């Protein structure tokens, strides 16, 4: 029933892609406008502001159909899949086997929940936010010696590096299954007190130390 | 006077370093305060950088001067 509206919403929303690492309770104003453009008959306010909330029950058709668009309540259709989970699934999948990767991600969330007894998605998001670097180091040759220059990263690039480093550091764990290793790694990142001992955070620290040393090169060619 | 190959070395375009100011501010803050993971004092500086990266449009190919093309074309007209 919602599929044509959902499709229109996806097209409208693609113009301003929903950010992967922002907190779901703070959507952009452009996103709000895109959702507002689909103001429909059945309405539920603030449904998009809380995508992790339980799905709304559809109410009966109100008598406001005859009124103008100003009187119609907003219909906020939540996105089908969380962008961060989509990103993680795409990174894990091989040879086009999407369902296999989706199962791994699903079981990872289950493991996180069993380890922490709390909602797993905010924990995953927090871990990705903590590991994601704000910049990377590019090197160019200036004659004989290399010049290291810090370059700012976009949100998608930051998420990519975070997921890459988390997966790499989870390889050193003894558990057999990827989902368990990944879950324990995520929980370790969130609970970590000493970044030097944690694999992914140590990698981030190395990048930042290099960036701080070469911060004068940011304006160079 | 006959010049076999008429060519100049045109000036390079200025480098485009996206959000370099904000990045520099964040890194300077991290060095002075020691807040390596920008959780405390450098949180606003980091937020500024992230906002800049989210809003700045990416600059594509920059215009390069075709002076050498015109010089090569007109060279044969010069006696």
Coordinates of C-alpha atoms in Angstrom, one line a residue:
Chain A
X1 CA 0.0 0.0 0.0
X2 CA 2.8 2.4 0.8
X3 CA 5.1 1.3 -2.0
X4 CA 4.4 4.1 -4.5
X5 CA 4.7 6.7 -1.8
X6 CA 7.8 5.0 -0.4
X7 CA 9.3 5.0 -4.0
X8 CA 8.6 8.7 -4.3
X9 CA 10.0 9.3 -0.9
X10 CA 13.2 7.4 -1.8
X11 CA 13.6 9.4 -5.0
X12 CA 13.1 12.7 -3.1
X13 CA 15.4 11.6 -0.4
X14 CA 18.1 10.5 -2.7
X15 CA 18.7 14.1 -3.5
X16 CA 19.9 14.5 0.0
X17 CA 21.2 11.1 1.1
X18 CA 20.6 10.3 4.6
X19 CA 23.8 10.4 6.5
X20 CA 25.2 7.2 7.8
X21 CA 26.9 8.4 11.0
X22 CA 24.5 11.0 12.2
X23 CA 22.2 10.2 15.1
X24 CA 18.8 9.1 13.7
X25 CA 16.9 11.5 15.9
X26 CA 18.3 14.5 14.1
X27 CA 17.3 14.4 10.4
X28 CA 18.3 17.3 8.1
X29 CA 15.9 20.0 7.1
X30 CA 16.1 19.0 3.4
X31 CA 15.0 15.5 4.5
X32 CA 12.2 16.9 6.4
X33 CA 11.0 18.9 3.4
X34 CA 11.2 15.7 1.3
X35 CA 9.1 13.9 3.8
X36 CA 6.7 16.9 4.0
X37 CA 6.2 16.8 0.3
X38 CA 4.6 13.5 0.7
X39 CA 2.0 14.8 3.1
X40 CA -0.8 12.3 2.9
X41 CA -4.0 11.3 4.3
X42 CA -2.9 9.0 7.1
X43 CA -0.5 10.9 9.4
X44 CA 1.7 10.3 12.3
X45 CA 3.9 13.2 13.4
X46 CA 7.5 12.7 14.2
X47 CA 7.6 9.1 12.8
X48 CA 10.8 9.9 10.9
X49 CA 12.4 11.5 13.9
X50 CA 12.4 8.1 15.7
X51 CA 13.2 5.4 13.2
X52 CA 14.1 3.0 16.0
X53 CA 10.7 3.4 17.5
X54 CA 8.0 0.6 17.0
X55 CA 6.2 1.0 13.6
X56 CA 3.0 3.1 13.8
X57 CA -0.4 1.4 13.7
X58 CA -2.4 2.9 10.7
X59 CA -5.4 4.9 12.0
X60 CA -8.8 5.1 10.3
X61 CA -9.4 7.6 7.5
X62 CA -10.2 11.0 9.0
X63 CA -12.7 13.5 7.8
X64 CA -9.9 16.0 6.8
X65 CA -9.8 14.6 3.2
X66 CA -12.0 17.3 1.9
X67 CA -9.8 20.0 3.4
X68 CA -6.8 21.7 1.7
X69 CA -3.2 20.4 2.0
X70 CA -2.5 22.7 4.9
X71 CA -4.9 20.7 7.1
X72 CA -3.5 17.3 6.2
X73 CA -1.1 15.8 8.8
X74 CA 2.3 14.8 7.6
X75 CA 3.0 11.2 6.7
X76 CA 6.5 10.4 7.5
X77 CA 7.6 7.1 6.0
X78 CA 10.7 5.7 7.6
X79 CA 13.4 4.3 5.3
X80 CA 13.3 0.6 4.6
X81 CA 16.8 -0.2 5.9
X82 CA 19.1 1.6 8.2
X83 CA 21.9 3.1 6.0
X84 CA 24.7 2.0 8.4
X85 CA 23.5 -1.7 8.3
X86 CA 23.2 -1.4 4.5
X87 CA 26.8 -0.2 4.3
X88 CA 28.1 -2.9 6.6
X89 CA 26.2 -5.6 4.6
X90 CA 27.6 -4.3 1.4
X91 CA 31.1 -4.4 2.8
X92 CA 30.8 -8.0 4.1
X93 CA 29.1 -9.5 1.0
X94 CA 31.1 -11.4 -1.6
X95 CA 30.1 -12.7 -5.0
X96 CA 26.7 -10.9 -4.8
X97 CA 25.5 -13.0 -1.9
X98 CA 23.5 -10.3 -0.2
X99 CA 21.3 -12.6 2.0
X100 CA 24.3 -14.3 3.5
X101 CA 25.9 -11.0 4.4
X102 CA 22.5 -9.7 5.8
X103 CA 22.3 -12.8 8.0
X104 CA 25.7 -12.2 9.4
X105 CA 24.8 -8.6 10.2
X106 CA 21.6 -9.6 11.8
X107 CA 23.3 -12.2 14.0
X108 CA 26.0 -9.6 14.9
X109 CA 23.3 -7.3 16.2
X110 CA 21.8 -10.3 18.2
X111 CA 25.2 -11.1 19.7
X112 CA 25.7 -7.4 20.7
X113 CA 22.4 -7.5 22.4
X114 CA 23.2 -10.7 24.3
X115 CA 26.5 -9.2 25.4
X116 CA 25.1 -5.9 26.5
X117 CA 21.4 -6.5 27.2
X118 CA 20.5 -3.3 25.4
X119 CA 19.5 -2.2 21.9
X120 CA 22.3 -3.2 19.5
X121 CA 22.0 -0.6 16.7
X122 CA 23.0 2.5 18.8
X123 CA 26.0 0.6 20.1
X124 CA 27.1 -0.3 16.6
X125 CA 26.6 3.3 15.5
X126 CA 28.6 4.6 18.5
X127 CA 31.5 2.2 17.8
X128 CA 31.6 3.4 14.1
X129 CA 31.5 7.0 15.2
X130 CA 34.4 6.4 17.6
X131 CA 36.6 4.7 15.1
X132 CA 35.8 6.9 12.0
X133 CA 38.7 9.2 11.3
X134 CA 38.1 12.8 10.2
X135 CA 41.0 12.8 7.8
X136 CA 43.4 10.6 5.9
X137 CA 47.1 11.1 5.0
X138 CA 48.1 11.4 1.3
X139 CA 51.7 11.4 0.3
X140 CA 53.3 13.1 -2.7
X141 CA 56.9 13.2 -3.7
X142 CA 58.6 16.6 -3.5
X143 CA 61.8 15.8 -5.3
X144 CA 63.3 12.9 -3.4
X145 CA 61.4 13.0 -0.1
X146 CA 57.7 12.4 0.4
X147 CA 55.4 15.1 1.7
X148 CA 52.5 13.9 3.9
X149 CA 49.3 16.0 3.7
X150 CA 46.2 15.5 5.7
X151 CA 43.0 15.5 3.7
X152 CA 39.5 15.8 5.1
X153 CA 37.1 12.9 4.5
X154 CA 33.4 12.9 3.7
X155 CA 30.9 11.1 5.9
X156 CA 30.7 8.1 3.6
X157 CA 34.5 7.8 3.4
X158 CA 34.7 8.0 7.2
X159 CA 32.2 5.2 7.6
X160 CA 34.1 3.1 5.1
X161 CA 37.4 3.5 7.0
X162 CA 35.7 2.7 10.3
X163 CA 34.0 -0.5 9.1
X164 CA 37.2 -1.6 7.3
X165 CA 39.3 -1.1 10.5
X166 CA 36.8 -2.8 12.7
X167 CA 36.7 -5.8 10.4
X168 CA 40.5 -6.0 10.2
X169 CA 41.0 -5.8 14.0
X170 CA 38.3 -8.4 14.5
X171 CA 40.3 -11.0 12.5
X172 CA 42.8 -11.3 15.4
X173 CA 40.0 -12.6 17.7
X174 CA 39.8 -16.3 18.5
X175 CA 36.1 -16.9 17.8
X176 CA 35.2 -19.0 14.8
X177 CA 32.2 -17.0 13.4
X178 CA 32.5 -13.6 11.9
X179 CA 29.3 -12.4 13.6
X180 CA 30.6 -13.2 17.1
X181 CA 34.1 -11.7 16.4
X182 CA 32.5 -8.5 15.0
X183 CA 30.1 -8.2 18.0
X184 CA 32.8 -8.6 20.5
X185 CA 35.0 -6.1 18.7
X186 CA 32.1 -3.5 18.6
X187 CA 31.5 -3.9 22.3
X188 CA 35.2 -3.7 23.0
X189 CA 35.4 -0.4 21.1
X190 CA 32.5 1.2 23.0
X191 CA 33.8 0.0 26.4
X192 CA 37.5 0.8 25.7
X193 CA 39.4 2.9 28.2
X194 CA 42.9 2.7 26.7
X195 CA 42.8 3.4 22.9
X196 CA 46.4 2.2 22.5
X197 CA 45.4 -1.4 23.3
X198 CA 42.4 -1.5 21.0
X199 CA 43.2 -2.4 17.4
X200 CA 40.8 -0.1 15.4
X201 CA 41.2 2.9 17.8
X202 CA 45.0 2.4 17.7
X203 CA 44.9 2.7 13.9
X204 CA 42.9 5.9 14.2
X205 CA 45.4 7.3 16.7
X206 CA 48.3 6.6 14.3
X207 CA 46.5 8.5 11.5
X208 CA 45.8 11.4 13.8
X209 CA 49.3 11.6 15.1
X210 CA 50.6 11.7 11.6
X211 CA 48.0 14.4 10.7
X212 CA 49.0 16.5 13.7
X213 CA 52.7 16.4 12.8
X214 CA 52.0 17.5 9.2
X215 CA 49.2 20.0 9.8
X216 CA 51.2 22.7 8.1
X217 CA 50.8 20.8 4.8
X218 CA 47.0 21.1 4.6
X219 CA 47.1 24.1 2.3
X220 CA 49.8 22.7 0.1
X221 CA 49.3 21.5 -3.5
Chain B
X1 CA 63.3 35.5 -36.2
X2 CA 62.2 31.9 -36.5
X3 CA 61.0 30.0 -33.5
X4 CA 60.6 26.3 -34.2
X5 CA 58.2 25.5 -31.4
X6 CA 56.3 28.5 -29.8
X7 CA 55.2 27.4 -26.3
X8 CA 54.9 29.0 -22.9
X9 CA 54.7 27.3 -19.4
X10 CA 51.3 28.5 -18.2
X11 CA 50.6 29.1 -14.5
X12 CA 49.2 26.2 -12.5
X13 CA 45.8 26.5 -11.0
X14 CA 45.6 27.1 -7.2
X15 CA 45.3 23.9 -5.3
X16 CA 41.8 23.0 -4.1
X17 CA 42.0 21.7 -0.6
X18 CA 38.5 21.0 0.6
X19 CA 37.7 22.4 4.1
X20 CA 41.4 23.0 4.7
X21 CA 40.8 25.8 7.2
X22 CA 38.5 23.7 9.4
X23 CA 40.8 20.7 9.3
X24 CA 43.7 22.9 10.3
X25 CA 41.7 24.4 13.2
X26 CA 40.7 20.9 14.4
X27 CA 44.3 19.6 14.2
X28 CA 45.7 22.7 16.0
X29 CA 43.1 22.3 18.7
X30 CA 44.0 18.6 19.1
X31 CA 47.7 19.5 19.4
X32 CA 47.2 22.2 22.0
X33 CA 44.7 20.5 24.2
X34 CA 45.8 16.9 23.7
X35 CA 42.2 15.8 22.9
X36 CA 43.3 13.3 20.3
X37 CA 39.8 11.8 19.8
X38 CA 38.0 15.2 19.6
X39 CA 35.6 14.2 22.4
X40 CA 36.1 17.2 24.7
X41 CA 37.5 20.6 23.8
X42 CA 37.8 19.9 20.1
X43 CA 34.2 18.6 19.7
X44 CA 33.0 21.9 18.1
X45 CA 36.0 22.1 15.8
X46 CA 35.3 18.5 14.6
X47 CA 31.6 19.3 14.2
X48 CA 32.5 22.3 12.0
X49 CA 34.7 20.2 9.8
X50 CA 32.0 17.5 9.4
X51 CA 29.4 20.2 8.5
X52 CA 31.8 21.8 6.0
X53 CA 32.5 18.4 4.3
X54 CA 28.7 17.7 4.2
X55 CA 27.8 21.0 2.6
X56 CA 30.8 22.0 0.4
X57 CA 30.3 21.1 -3.3
X58 CA 33.1 19.1 -4.9
X59 CA 35.0 21.2 -7.4
X60 CA 35.5 19.3 -10.7
X61 CA 38.1 19.8 -13.4
X62 CA 39.5 23.3 -13.3
X63 CA 39.9 25.5 -16.4
X64 CA 43.3 25.2 -18.0
X65 CA 44.6 27.9 -20.3
X66 CA 44.7 26.9 -24.1
X67 CA 47.5 29.5 -24.8
X68 CA 49.8 26.8 -26.2
X69 CA 47.2 25.6 -28.6
X70 CA 46.7 29.1 -30.0
X71 CA 50.5 29.7 -30.1
X72 CA 51.0 26.5 -32.1
X73 CA 48.2 27.4 -34.4
X74 CA 49.5 30.9 -35.1
X75 CA 53.2 30.1 -35.2
X76 CA 53.1 29.4 -38.9
X77 CA 51.7 32.8 -39.6
X78 CA 54.6 34.6 -38.0
X79 CA 57.4 35.3 -40.4

